[in-house]
Amino acid sequence: MEKKRSILTLEDGSRFEGFSFGAATSAGGEVVFNTAMTGYPESLTDPSYRGQILVLTYPLVGNYGVPPMEVDGGLPKFFESDAIHIRALVVSDYSFRHSHWNAVKSLDEWLRENNVPGVYGVDTRLITKTIRERGVMLGAVTLDGEAAPPLEDPNRRNLVAEVSCTKTEIYGNGKHRIALVDCGCKYNIIRCLVARDATVVRVPWDYDFTQLDYDGVMISNGPGDPQMCAATIANIRKAIALGKPIFGICLGNQLLSLAAGAATYKLKYGHRSHNQPVLTVGTDRAVITSQNHGYAVDTTSLEAGWEPLFVNLNDGTNEGIRHSSKPFFSAQFHPEASSGPVDTEYLFDEFIKNIEQWKR
Amino acid sequence: MEEIKKVILLGSGALKIGEAGEFDYSGSQALKALKEEGIYTVLINPNIATIQTSEGIADKVYFLPVTPDFVEEVIAKERPQGILLAFGGQTALNCGVKLYRGGVLEKYNVRVLGTPVQAIIDTEDREKFVEKLDQINVRTIKSQAVTTVADAKAVASELGYPIIIRAAYTLGGLGSGFCDNEQELDALASKAFTYSPQILVEKSLKGWKEVEYEVVRDRFDNCITVCNMENFDPLGIHTGESIVVAPSQTLTNSEYHKLRRLAIDIIRHIGIVGECNVQYALDPNSEDYRVIEVNARLSRSSALASKATGYPLAFVAAKLGLGYGLHELKNSVTKSTTACFEPALDYIVCKIPRWDLGKFKGVSRELGSSMKSVGEVMSIGRNFEEALQKGLRMIEQGMHGFVANKELAVEDVDQALSHPTDKRIFIIANALRKGYTVDRIYALTRIDRWFLEKLHGIIELEKQLEGYDGLETLPDSMLLEAKQKGFSDFQLARTLSKVRKGDMEDEVSRVREWRKARGILPVVKQIDTLAAEYPAMTNYLYLTYNGTAHDVDFPRDGQSVVVLGSGAYRIGSSVEFDWCSVNAVEAIRRTGLKAIMINYNPETVSTDYDMCDRLYFDELTLERVLDITDLEAPRGVIVSVGGQTPNNLAMRLDAHSVPILGTSASDVDRAEDRHKFSSMCDELGVDQPRWRELTSLEDIYAFADEVGFPLLIRPSYVLSGAAMNVVSNKQELEHFLTLATSVSKQYPVVVTEFIENAKEIEIDAVAKGGEVIAYAISEHVEFAGVHSGDATMVFPPQKMYVETMRRIKRISREVARGLHISGPFNMQLMAKNNEIKVIECNLRASRSFPFVSKVLKVNFIDLATRVMLGLPAEPPSKSAFDLDYVGIKAPQFSFSRLQKADPVLGVEMASTGEVGCIGEDFHEAILKAMLSVGYTIPAKNILLSTGDSRSKTDMLSAAQSLQRAGYNIFATRGTAEFLALSGVEATVLHWPDSPEKPNTLDYIKERRIDLVVNIPKNLTPGELSNDYSIRRGAIDFNIPLITNARLASAFIEAFCRIRRDKITIKSWNEY
C-alpha cells in the first residue's frame, strides 16, 4: 500500500509529519489531546469534540476495529451519537489490521466513510508536550500536496447549536419524566436514565423545557464555550426557580454554575482523559472519572446557597457544584463514562433519588 | 487503636520459581514507606543477597527462615505492634495465615497492617472464594473443592473434560495442571494432594483471553486500578509463562471497564486494604468472563505493573496499611499530583519470561498451567513490534529479535504451535516464514489475531529488507521503518548482507555508522504516569525510534557514571547482581557523581527509578549501550557489578572507545579467555589443573586418555553451568561439548583435568592498581564438582589449614598484579593434599559478594566502586579471623516445579536462589540455612541410599549420629549391609524397580519418610536412572532430599547436635 504523507501543523508553527489514513483530505480545528487508553469509537462520536483535532496519547490505535451500527431503544448501541464529531484524528501507531469479535470495519474505513482524515506516524508525546506548554492551539491536518485549510477557532461558533437535536425526541417509558437538555448529549446519558425507569424527553439546547411537564431536568455535556448558551442558562434559571431536581454533566455543570452566579474560564489545555481524580468536598471519598472539557467553573462568585461538590485532586479545579438545600447538583466529569471508568454512575441514582423525594 | 511504632515485615526467602526478585523490590519499597513514617522496622528474610536485607533499609534484619516457629520467636523478642504479610509473596502470606490461626498474633497483640487475614483466607481457600464472589454475582470458574482422588474423578465427569486441577495454598500454580481424561487426572490429583489437603477441579477455558488488573483500595473505600495487562498467550499457559503486554491491546472500552468495575467490586467485597491482583478469563467471542483468582498481596504482576506504569504499588500499599487514604498521598513521579489516579501510559510494555529448561535433566519443555520460567524481562516501546523485538533480545537466549535468528529446526510445525514450549514465539516466526496464514496459526494457538498480524508484519518487513542487497540501496524511509519496528543493527546487517561473508561485528558497526550519518537515531522518552499531561521531573527513561524529540537534556559534563545491570534473572545470575548494581549506584551517588543505571529486569530494585539519577529501562546490548553513552557522554561505564551480561560487553565497548572504569577491558579479556589466562598463570607460576585448548574431538579424546576422567570443560564468556562442566565419561564429554560449542563459537574450548575429592575454595576480593585491598575466603561444604552456584558455602572457612589460606592469599595477590586488577574479582580454587590449583578467575563481582560483604560487614562493592572511580579506598580494618560467628550460604532448588527433572547436582547449575544465615558455629549456621531453604528437621524416619563406597564411608558417622539420636533408619540393600558392618541398624527398603516389599517408593508415596538421602554413584546415565525414581518421588511427594554425602552429613550432624529450641534468635547487628 502506498503511504501518503500528511502533516499536522499548529498555530505556533510546529510541524509534525506523518502519514495519512482515514479520509484522504485536509481539515482544520482546535488541537486537543486525550490520554485515555481505550474508547476511540466512543470518543470520536462524542459531540463535545465538535470542531477539534484529536490527538491520542496512547500510541496504538485501531486495534479492535469499529463495532456495528446496531440500534437499541432508538439509539446506536455502541456509539455516543450518530456521527463522528472530531475534525481529524492524530495517532502514533495505527493498526491497519484489527481484531475483535464485535468489529465490522476498521477505524480507517470508518474515518473514510465519515470523510474525517487521520494522521499516523507522528510523535504524539511531543505534540502533547507542546500543547501542555503553550496551551491549546488551532491547527490543521494537511494532506501532502493540498493547500493548508484555514485556521478557524471553533469556539467562536455556537458549537452547541451545531450538535444539538433540532426537535424533541422521547426515549424509554419509565415512571420518571426527565427533560434532557441536549447541548451535545452523549447517548449513554440517555441509556443511564432509561435504565433507571425514566422517560427521557430530549429537547434542543435552547428549548424552554420549563414549559414541559417533567420530574427532573438533566443538562447534558456539549462542546465549546459555555457562555455561548445564553438561552440555556436563562432556562436553567427558570428551572432553579421551579425547584424540581436538576443534574448537570460537563457543559451542564458549567451552565448550571453560570446560572448560579459563577464564572467560567478556559483551561490551558483542558482535561481529556479517563484518570482524573475527583474528591467529594468535605469527605475522604475520591473517585476516578472520565473527563472531556476545555472550560472550567470558577466558583468564587457562586450565589448564596450554592457550594462546590467535587474538586479535582490534581489541579484543584472545580468538578461540580450543588445547592445546599435544593435538589440541584452537577458534575464536570462524565458519570455516564463511555468511554472511561464507570465509578460515578451512582450520581444517576442520586438524581433519581432526588426526583423520588421531590415527588413525595 | 494502639500507635504503631515497630513493625515486622516478612520477606519471601530464597528466590524460587514462582517467587523471585519481585519480592525484594516490594519489601524494599514497603520498608522505605515505613521508614518515612519514623516506624522502627524489623525484617525477617534469610535471603542475604537482597537489597532489603542491606544496611539502612530495615532497622533490624533476621536472617532466619520465614516459618511460623521462627517468626513467633522473633515476635516474642521484638514485640512489634504491627506485621506486614503482603510483601513477601506466598511464603509470607502462608506464614502469616498460620500465625493468625495459631493465635500467635493475638497472643502478642500484633496487628496485621493492611488487608485483614480473613480476607486473605477468603481469597486463598477456593471454595470460600467462589462463595464470596457468588454473593456479589461475580462469575468464577465452575469448580469444586475435593479432598480425595475419587471425588475429583466424579466432579470431572460431571463437568466434562478437559478440566484443570489446582492445589489450594500453593505458589504459582504448584500442583496444578490440565487433564484431558481420567488417567491424567488420576496421576495429577494424587500428586496435588501431597501439596495440599484440598484440590479444585474446574472446567477448562483453554483459549480464552487472560487479563489481569492491579487494584488498590484504602480504608476509606477509595479504589483505583493501576494497570491492566493482557496475556499474549491465551488461558492454559500460566501467566508467569506467558508473554504479557500492558496495557491490554485487544479489549474494547466496554470490556476494559467492565472488568475494571468488577475488580473494584471484588476488592471492596473482600475487604482488601492495600493492593491485590485480579485475574480474568475473557471469552474471545463475547463479553463473558470468569474470575480466575485474586491474590490478596503484592505479586509478580504487581511488580511488573509498578515498573510498567511508574506507580509504586508496594510503597503505596504499605502507606495504605498504615491508615492513609489514596488521596492523601502524592504521585511520586510528578510529586505534585495525587497518588489517587490511574496511570495513563503512552507506550506499550512487553514482559517475556526467561526459561532455563536446558539446564535440567529430563524436564518437559512444554508450557502449561504451572510455572517453570526463572526470570523475566520487560521491554518498552511505542509499538508492539518494537517492544517485542527488544524483549526477545533482552532474554539473552541467543536471539536477535523476532527475525534474523538462527533458523530453528522444527519437525512438525503444527504440533509445535499447538503444544507450546519455551520456543513458542520463534516457532510462530518459523511458521510465518513458511507461509502459514494468521488464521491457521490462530487456529493452532488461539493467540489473538491482533498479535499475530503484528508478528506477520515483522516477517513482511524482513522479506522486503531481504529484497535489498545492501545498505547503499536501502531507502532511508525503510531503514527508519525497520528501526521503528524494533530491528537491531545486527538484524539489519544479517538481513541485508546475506550475500557477503564479512565479519559480522564489522557489518553491524557499518549499519550503525550508516544510520547515524543519516540521522536515524533513537530518542529518549520518559515514563511519567500521566502521558505528558502534567510536567514530570522523572528520570525513568527508555529509548524508541517512534518519536522525534528527547524528553530530557544531556548535561554531558563528565559527572555521570553508567552502571550496567544484570538483565533477566536466570540460573546463575539473579538478585545478588542486583545487590551489587544497587550498591555501586549508591557508592557513585555518595561521591556526588550522577549514577545512570541501565537494566530491564522488572523484578529488581536497580530498576526502581528512585535508586539512581537516571534509569534507562532498556537493552544491555552493545547497540543500546552505545546509543546511551553517545547521548550521555559519561565519565565511564562500570561493567563489573552486573554479572556476566555486562562483563561480556567490556571488550566491545572498549573497541568503540567507551571508557570502562576499573580493570581494563584487555585485562578482563585476559581473565575471560581461558587460553590467555592459563598462559598467564603458567608465567606467574600459579598452579592449575592440566588443561588444553581444543579445536577437535580427536584432540579431546587424546587429552582425556592422557589425564583420565573426570574432566572439566569450559568455553569462554559463558556464565553458570555451561561454563564449568564436569564430565565423568566419554559420552558426557560429547554431550557437553556440543552444548558448549553451540553457545560460543568464537572461542575455543578449554578442557581441564578434574581432581576428585578436592576441597573447593572461593576468594572474593577487591584490588586497586593490582594490589588486593580486601578479600574474603570461603570454602564449600561439597567437594569440587558440584557447581559453585549449587554448593553450600562457609565463610569464614572452618576446616581449612592456615597454610592453605596463606597460599590462596598469595596466589590472589599474584593474579591481581598480573591482571592489573582495579575493582572486584573472584577466584575459584581447588585444594587437595595442600596443593592449590586455580580453577577460574572473574574480574567482576561474583554471586557471593553480598554474602561475604554482609557476613564480614564490609561492603566490597562500595570499596570496589571507589577504586573504579579512582577515589581513595581504605582496606577494611577487620578480617575474617576476627569473626566469632559463621555464615553459611545455601542453595534453593525449585525441582518441585520442574516436572520430571532429575534433582541431582553436578555439571549444570540448577539452583534458582540462595539464602545466607549466620550462626554461633558451623552446625547452627548450617541448620538455619537448611531450614531456610525448605528442609525440616526430620521427625523420625530417614531413608539412606548412599552411593559408592566412598560416600558410604563419608556418611557413616552421620548414620551413627542418627542412630544415637533415636531416628529410624531405612536404607536400600547395599547401604543397609554397609551400615550393619558398623553396627548401624537399618530397615531394608527395596529399590523402586523391584516388586519386593517393603519398597522405597511406597514409603515415599505414603510419606512415611521424613528425609531422603540419595547419593548417586556417579553421573553416568545408568546410575542416574537407577535411583531417579527415589529422588523424583521425594520431590513429588514433598519430602526433603539431599543428594550430596558431605552436605547430608553436615545437616544430619547439625540437627543431631542442636535441638530446634536451642537455635539462637539473633539479628544481624547482634553478631
JSON list of C-alpha atoms in Angstrom, two decimals, chain B residues 213-364:
[
{"chain": "B", "resi": 213, "resn": "TYR", "atom": "CA", "xyz": [-5.90, -5.93, 36.87]},
{"chain": "B", "resi": 214, "resn": "GLU", "atom": "CA", "xyz": [-3.87, -4.46, 39.70]},
{"chain": "B", "resi": 215, "resn": "VAL", "atom": "CA", "xyz": [-6.28, -2.92, 42.16]},
{"chain": "B", "resi": 216, "resn": "VAL", "atom": "CA", "xyz": [-5.66, -0.69, 45.17]},
{"chain": "B", "resi": 217, "resn": "ARG", "atom": "CA", "xyz": [-8.07, 0.15, 47.98]},
{"chain": "B", "resi": 218, "resn": "ASP", "atom": "CA", "xyz": [-7.71, 2.36, 51.04]},
{"chain": "B", "resi": 219, "resn": "ARG", "atom": "CA", "xyz": [-9.56, 2.25, 54.33]},
{"chain": "B", "resi": 220, "resn": "PHE", "atom": "CA", "xyz": [-11.94, 4.96, 53.08]},
{"chain": "B", "resi": 221, "resn": "ASP", "atom": "CA", "xyz": [-13.06, 2.52, 50.39]},
{"chain": "B", "resi": 222, "resn": "ASN", "atom": "CA", "xyz": [-11.43, 4.53, 47.61]},
{"chain": "B", "resi": 223, "resn": "CYS", "atom": "CA", "xyz": [-10.33, 2.24, 44.80]},
{"chain": "B", "resi": 224, "resn": "ILE", "atom": "CA", "xyz": [-8.16, 2.53, 41.76]},
{"chain": "B", "resi": 225, "resn": "THR", "atom": "CA", "xyz": [-6.87, 0.10, 39.18]},
{"chain": "B", "resi": 226, "resn": "VAL", "atom": "CA", "xyz": [-3.28, 0.95, 38.49]},
{"chain": "B", "resi": 227, "resn": "CYS", "atom": "CA", "xyz": [-2.78, -1.16, 35.45]},
{"chain": "B", "resi": 228, "resn": "ASN", "atom": "CA", "xyz": [-4.30, -3.86, 33.38]},
{"chain": "B", "resi": 229, "resn": "MET", "atom": "CA", "xyz": [-2.35, -6.45, 31.47]},
{"chain": "B", "resi": 230, "resn": "GLU", "atom": "CA", "xyz": [-3.19, -8.85, 28.71]},
{"chain": "B", "resi": 231, "resn": "ASN", "atom": "CA", "xyz": [-1.54, -12.18, 28.11]},
{"chain": "B", "resi": 232, "resn": "PHE", "atom": "CA", "xyz": [-0.32, -12.79, 24.60]},
{"chain": "B", "resi": 233, "resn": "ASP", "atom": "CA", "xyz": [-0.80, -16.48, 25.23]},
{"chain": "B", "resi": 234, "resn": "PRO", "atom": "CA", "xyz": [-4.39, -17.48, 25.91]},
{"chain": "B", "resi": 235, "resn": "LEU", "atom": "CA", "xyz": [-5.61, -19.19, 29.07]},
{"chain": "B", "resi": 236, "resn": "GLY", "atom": "CA", "xyz": [-3.97, -22.53, 29.62]},
{"chain": "B", "resi": 237, "resn": "ILE", "atom": "CA", "xyz": [-0.47, -21.14, 29.93]},
{"chain": "B", "resi": 238, "resn": "HIS", "atom": "CA", "xyz": [0.40, -19.85, 33.38]},
{"chain": "B", "resi": 239, "resn": "THR", "atom": "CA", "xyz": [0.64, -16.07, 33.41]},
{"chain": "B", "resi": 240, "resn": "GLY", "atom": "CA", "xyz": [4.24, -16.42, 34.61]},
{"chain": "B", "resi": 241, "resn": "GLU", "atom": "CA", "xyz": [4.96, -18.42, 31.45]},
{"chain": "B", "resi": 242, "resn": "SER", "atom": "CA", "xyz": [3.22, -16.07, 29.10]},
{"chain": "B", "resi": 243, "resn": "ILE", "atom": "CA", "xyz": [4.32, -13.04, 27.19]},
{"chain": "B", "resi": 244, "resn": "VAL", "atom": "CA", "xyz": [2.28, -10.23, 28.73]},
{"chain": "B", "resi": 245, "resn": "VAL", "atom": "CA", "xyz": [1.55, -6.75, 27.45]},
{"chain": "B", "resi": 246, "resn": "ALA", "atom": "CA", "xyz": [0.39, -3.70, 29.35]},
{"chain": "B", "resi": 247, "resn": "PRO", "atom": "CA", "xyz": [-1.99, -2.09, 28.89]},
{"chain": "B", "resi": 248, "resn": "SER", "atom": "CA", "xyz": [-4.39, -4.56, 27.25]},
{"chain": "B", "resi": 249, "resn": "GLN", "atom": "CA", "xyz": [-4.39, -4.27, 23.46]},
{"chain": "B", "resi": 250, "resn": "THR", "atom": "CA", "xyz": [-7.37, -6.19, 22.18]},
{"chain": "B", "resi": 251, "resn": "LEU", "atom": "CA", "xyz": [-10.01, -5.11, 24.69]},
{"chain": "B", "resi": 252, "resn": "THR", "atom": "CA", "xyz": [-12.65, -2.55, 23.79]},
{"chain": "B", "resi": 253, "resn": "ASN", "atom": "CA", "xyz": [-13.53, 0.22, 26.20]},
{"chain": "B", "resi": 254, "resn": "SER", "atom": "CA", "xyz": [-16.56, -1.72, 27.29]},
{"chain": "B", "resi": 255, "resn": "GLU", "atom": "CA", "xyz": [-14.56, -4.86, 28.06]},
{"chain": "B", "resi": 256, "resn": "TYR", "atom": "CA", "xyz": [-11.77, -2.93, 29.75]},
{"chain": "B", "resi": 257, "resn": "HIS", "atom": "CA", "xyz": [-14.12, -1.07, 32.04]},
{"chain": "B", "resi": 258, "resn": "LYS", "atom": "CA", "xyz": [-16.42, -3.97, 32.70]},
{"chain": "B", "resi": 259, "resn": "LEU", "atom": "CA", "xyz": [-13.50, -5.96, 34.09]},
{"chain": "B", "resi": 260, "resn": "ARG", "atom": "CA", "xyz": [-12.16, -2.91, 35.88]},
{"chain": "B", "resi": 261, "resn": "ARG", "atom": "CA", "xyz": [-15.51, -2.33, 37.55]},
{"chain": "B", "resi": 262, "resn": "LEU", "atom": "CA", "xyz": [-15.66, -5.97, 38.63]},
{"chain": "B", "resi": 263, "resn": "ALA", "atom": "CA", "xyz": [-12.15, -5.78, 40.04]},
{"chain": "B", "resi": 264, "resn": "ILE", "atom": "CA", "xyz": [-13.21, -2.86, 42.20]},
{"chain": "B", "resi": 265, "resn": "ASP", "atom": "CA", "xyz": [-16.41, -4.61, 43.28]},
{"chain": "B", "resi": 266, "resn": "ILE", "atom": "CA", "xyz": [-14.34, -7.63, 44.26]},
{"chain": "B", "resi": 267, "resn": "ILE", "atom": "CA", "xyz": [-11.68, -5.75, 46.22]},
{"chain": "B", "resi": 268, "resn": "ARG", "atom": "CA", "xyz": [-14.40, -3.92, 48.14]},
{"chain": "B", "resi": 269, "resn": "HIS", "atom": "CA", "xyz": [-16.38, -7.03, 48.88]},
{"chain": "B", "resi": 270, "resn": "ILE", "atom": "CA", "xyz": [-13.35, -8.96, 50.06]},
{"chain": "B", "resi": 271, "resn": "GLY", "atom": "CA", "xyz": [-12.18, -6.01, 52.08]},
{"chain": "B", "resi": 272, "resn": "ILE", "atom": "CA", "xyz": [-8.60, -5.62, 50.89]},
{"chain": "B", "resi": 273, "resn": "VAL", "atom": "CA", "xyz": [-6.68, -2.67, 52.27]},
{"chain": "B", "resi": 274, "resn": "GLY", "atom": "CA", "xyz": [-3.65, -2.22, 50.07]},
{"chain": "B", "resi": 275, "resn": "GLU", "atom": "CA", "xyz": [-3.10, -3.98, 46.81]},
{"chain": "B", "resi": 276, "resn": "CYS", "atom": "CA", "xyz": [-4.47, -7.02, 45.08]},
{"chain": "B", "resi": 277, "resn": "ASN", "atom": "CA", "xyz": [-4.42, -8.64, 41.71]},
{"chain": "B", "resi": 278, "resn": "VAL", "atom": "CA", "xyz": [-7.47, -9.96, 39.89]},
{"chain": "B", "resi": 279, "resn": "GLN", "atom": "CA", "xyz": [-7.04, -12.41, 37.03]},
{"chain": "B", "resi": 280, "resn": "TYR", "atom": "CA", "xyz": [-9.77, -12.94, 34.48]},
{"chain": "B", "resi": 281, "resn": "ALA", "atom": "CA", "xyz": [-10.54, -15.24, 31.65]},
{"chain": "B", "resi": 282, "resn": "LEU", "atom": "CA", "xyz": [-12.35, -13.33, 28.91]},
{"chain": "B", "resi": 283, "resn": "ASP", "atom": "CA", "xyz": [-14.27, -15.03, 26.16]},
{"chain": "B", "resi": 284, "resn": "PRO", "atom": "CA", "xyz": [-12.70, -14.06, 22.82]},
{"chain": "B", "resi": 285, "resn": "ASN", "atom": "CA", "xyz": [-16.17, -14.07, 21.24]},
{"chain": "B", "resi": 286, "resn": "SER", "atom": "CA", "xyz": [-18.31, -12.18, 23.71]},
{"chain": "B", "resi": 287, "resn": "GLU", "atom": "CA", "xyz": [-18.04, -10.19, 26.90]},
{"chain": "B", "resi": 288, "resn": "ASP", "atom": "CA", "xyz": [-18.44, -13.30, 29.01]},
{"chain": "B", "resi": 289, "resn": "TYR", "atom": "CA", "xyz": [-15.77, -13.65, 31.64]},
{"chain": "B", "resi": 290, "resn": "ARG", "atom": "CA", "xyz": [-14.67, -15.64, 34.68]},
{"chain": "B", "resi": 291, "resn": "VAL", "atom": "CA", "xyz": [-12.55, -14.54, 37.58]},
{"chain": "B", "resi": 292, "resn": "ILE", "atom": "CA", "xyz": [-9.62, -16.94, 37.75]},
{"chain": "B", "resi": 293, "resn": "GLU", "atom": "CA", "xyz": [-8.14, -15.83, 41.00]},
{"chain": "B", "resi": 294, "resn": "VAL", "atom": "CA", "xyz": [-7.44, -12.96, 43.33]},
{"chain": "B", "resi": 295, "resn": "ASN", "atom": "CA", "xyz": [-4.07, -12.52, 45.00]},
{"chain": "B", "resi": 296, "resn": "ALA", "atom": "CA", "xyz": [-4.52, -10.52, 48.17]},
{"chain": "B", "resi": 297, "resn": "ARG", "atom": "CA", "xyz": [-0.90, -9.43, 48.22]},
{"chain": "B", "resi": 298, "resn": "LEU", "atom": "CA", "xyz": [1.81, -7.86, 46.17]},
{"chain": "B", "resi": 299, "resn": "SER", "atom": "CA", "xyz": [2.73, -10.25, 43.39]},
{"chain": "B", "resi": 300, "resn": "ARG", "atom": "CA", "xyz": [4.98, -10.72, 40.41]},
{"chain": "B", "resi": 301, "resn": "SER", "atom": "CA", "xyz": [2.30, -8.97, 38.40]},
{"chain": "B", "resi": 302, "resn": "SER", "atom": "CA", "xyz": [2.18, -6.02, 40.76]},
{"chain": "B", "resi": 303, "resn": "ALA", "atom": "CA", "xyz": [5.95, -5.58, 40.50]},
{"chain": "B", "resi": 304, "resn": "LEU", "atom": "CA", "xyz": [5.58, -5.67, 36.74]},
{"chain": "B", "resi": 305, "resn": "ALA", "atom": "CA", "xyz": [2.69, -3.20, 36.92]},
{"chain": "B", "resi": 306, "resn": "SER", "atom": "CA", "xyz": [4.79, -0.86, 39.06]},
{"chain": "B", "resi": 307, "resn": "LYS", "atom": "CA", "xyz": [7.58, -0.87, 36.52]},
{"chain": "B", "resi": 308, "resn": "ALA", "atom": "CA", "xyz": [5.18, -0.73, 33.59]},
{"chain": "B", "resi": 309, "resn": "THR", "atom": "CA", "xyz": [3.44, 2.37, 34.89]},
{"chain": "B", "resi": 310, "resn": "GLY", "atom": "CA", "xyz": [5.88, 4.10, 37.24]},
{"chain": "B", "resi": 311, "resn": "TYR", "atom": "CA", "xyz": [3.28, 3.74, 40.01]},
{"chain": "B", "resi": 312, "resn": "PRO", "atom": "CA", "xyz": [4.98, 2.45, 43.19]},
{"chain": "B", "resi": 313, "resn": "LEU", "atom": "CA", "xyz": [2.35, -0.09, 44.21]},
{"chain": "B", "resi": 314, "resn": "ALA", "atom": "CA", "xyz": [4.22, -1.60, 47.14]},
{"chain": "B", "resi": 315, "resn": "PHE", "atom": "CA", "xyz": [5.14, 1.76, 48.57]},
{"chain": "B", "resi": 316, "resn": "VAL", "atom": "CA", "xyz": [1.55, 2.98, 48.34]},
{"chain": "B", "resi": 317, "resn": "ALA", "atom": "CA", "xyz": [0.17, -0.32, 49.68]},
{"chain": "B", "resi": 318, "resn": "ALA", "atom": "CA", "xyz": [2.38, 0.00, 52.75]},
{"chain": "B", "resi": 319, "resn": "LYS", "atom": "CA", "xyz": [1.18, 3.54, 53.38]},
{"chain": "B", "resi": 320, "resn": "LEU", "atom": "CA", "xyz": [-2.44, 2.46, 52.99]},
{"chain": "B", "resi": 321, "resn": "GLY", "atom": "CA", "xyz": [-1.75, -0.29, 55.52]},
{"chain": "B", "resi": 322, "resn": "LEU", "atom": "CA", "xyz": [-0.80, 2.41, 58.00]},
{"chain": "B", "resi": 323, "resn": "GLY", "atom": "CA", "xyz": [-4.16, 4.09, 57.51]},
{"chain": "B", "resi": 324, "resn": "TYR", "atom": "CA", "xyz": [-3.53, 6.70, 54.85]},
{"chain": "B", "resi": 325, "resn": "GLY", "atom": "CA", "xyz": [-6.07, 7.39, 52.14]},
{"chain": "B", "resi": 326, "resn": "LEU", "atom": "CA", "xyz": [-5.06, 7.33, 48.50]},
{"chain": "B", "resi": 327, "resn": "HIS", "atom": "CA", "xyz": [-5.99, 10.99, 48.15]},
{"chain": "B", "resi": 328, "resn": "GLU", "atom": "CA", "xyz": [-3.61, 11.89, 50.96]},
{"chain": "B", "resi": 329, "resn": "LEU", "atom": "CA", "xyz": [-0.58, 10.52, 49.11]},
{"chain": "B", "resi": 330, "resn": "LYS", "atom": "CA", "xyz": [1.34, 12.14, 46.28]},
{"chain": "B", "resi": 331, "resn": "ASN", "atom": "CA", "xyz": [2.20, 10.70, 42.90]},
{"chain": "B", "resi": 332, "resn": "SER", "atom": "CA", "xyz": [5.88, 10.00, 43.43]},
{"chain": "B", "resi": 333, "resn": "VAL", "atom": "CA", "xyz": [6.71, 10.71, 39.79]},
{"chain": "B", "resi": 334, "resn": "THR", "atom": "CA", "xyz": [5.16, 14.14, 39.36]},
{"chain": "B", "resi": 335, "resn": "LYS", "atom": "CA", "xyz": [5.49, 14.99, 43.09]},
{"chain": "B", "resi": 336, "resn": "SER", "atom": "CA", "xyz": [2.63, 17.46, 42.55]},
{"chain": "B", "resi": 337, "resn": "THR", "atom": "CA", "xyz": [-0.37, 15.41, 41.53]},
{"chain": "B", "resi": 338, "resn": "THR", "atom": "CA", "xyz": [-2.12, 12.84, 43.74]},
{"chain": "B", "resi": 339, "resn": "ALA", "atom": "CA", "xyz": [-1.45, 9.11, 44.12]},
{"chain": "B", "resi": 340, "resn": "CYS", "atom": "CA", "xyz": [-5.19, 8.64, 43.73]},
{"chain": "B", "resi": 341, "resn": "PHE", "atom": "CA", "xyz": [-5.22, 8.25, 39.98]},
{"chain": "B", "resi": 342, "resn": "GLU", "atom": "CA", "xyz": [-4.79, 5.63, 37.32]},
{"chain": "B", "resi": 343, "resn": "PRO", "atom": "CA", "xyz": [-1.65, 5.88, 35.24]},
{"chain": "B", "resi": 344, "resn": "ALA", "atom": "CA", "xyz": [-2.08, 6.74, 31.58]},
{"chain": "B", "resi": 345, "resn": "LEU", "atom": "CA", "xyz": [0.60, 5.03, 29.52]},
{"chain": "B", "resi": 346, "resn": "ASP", "atom": "CA", "xyz": [1.82, 6.39, 26.21]},
{"chain": "B", "resi": 347, "resn": "TYR", "atom": "CA", "xyz": [3.86, 3.34, 25.36]},
{"chain": "B", "resi": 348, "resn": "ILE", "atom": "CA", "xyz": [3.42, -0.41, 25.49]},
{"chain": "B", "resi": 349, "resn": "VAL", "atom": "CA", "xyz": [5.37, -2.77, 27.69]},
{"chain": "B", "resi": 350, "resn": "CYS", "atom": "CA", "xyz": [6.01, -6.36, 26.96]},
{"chain": "B", "resi": 351, "resn": "LYS", "atom": "CA", "xyz": [7.02, -8.90, 29.56]},
{"chain": "B", "resi": 352, "resn": "ILE", "atom": "CA", "xyz": [8.78, -12.00, 28.32]},
{"chain": "B", "resi": 353, "resn": "PRO", "atom": "CA", "xyz": [9.66, -14.95, 30.55]},
{"chain": "B", "resi": 354, "resn": "ARG", "atom": "CA", "xyz": [13.18, -16.33, 30.69]},
{"chain": "B", "resi": 355, "resn": "TRP", "atom": "CA", "xyz": [13.41, -20.09, 30.87]},
{"chain": "B", "resi": 356, "resn": "ASP", "atom": "CA", "xyz": [16.45, -22.20, 31.60]},
{"chain": "B", "resi": 357, "resn": "LEU", "atom": "CA", "xyz": [14.89, -25.57, 30.91]},
{"chain": "B", "resi": 358, "resn": "GLY", "atom": "CA", "xyz": [18.03, -26.72, 29.11]},
{"chain": "B", "resi": 359, "resn": "LYS", "atom": "CA", "xyz": [19.76, -26.79, 32.48]},
{"chain": "B", "resi": 360, "resn": "PHE", "atom": "CA", "xyz": [17.60, -29.56, 33.84]},
{"chain": "B", "resi": 361, "resn": "LYS", "atom": "CA", "xyz": [17.81, -33.20, 33.01]},
{"chain": "B", "resi": 362, "resn": "GLY", "atom": "CA", "xyz": [14.59, -34.79, 31.90]},
{"chain": "B", "resi": 363, "resn": "VAL", "atom": "CA", "xyz": [12.31, -31.80, 32.26]},
{"chain": "B", "resi": 364, "resn": "SER", "atom": "CA", "xyz": [9.46, -31.33, 29.82]}
]
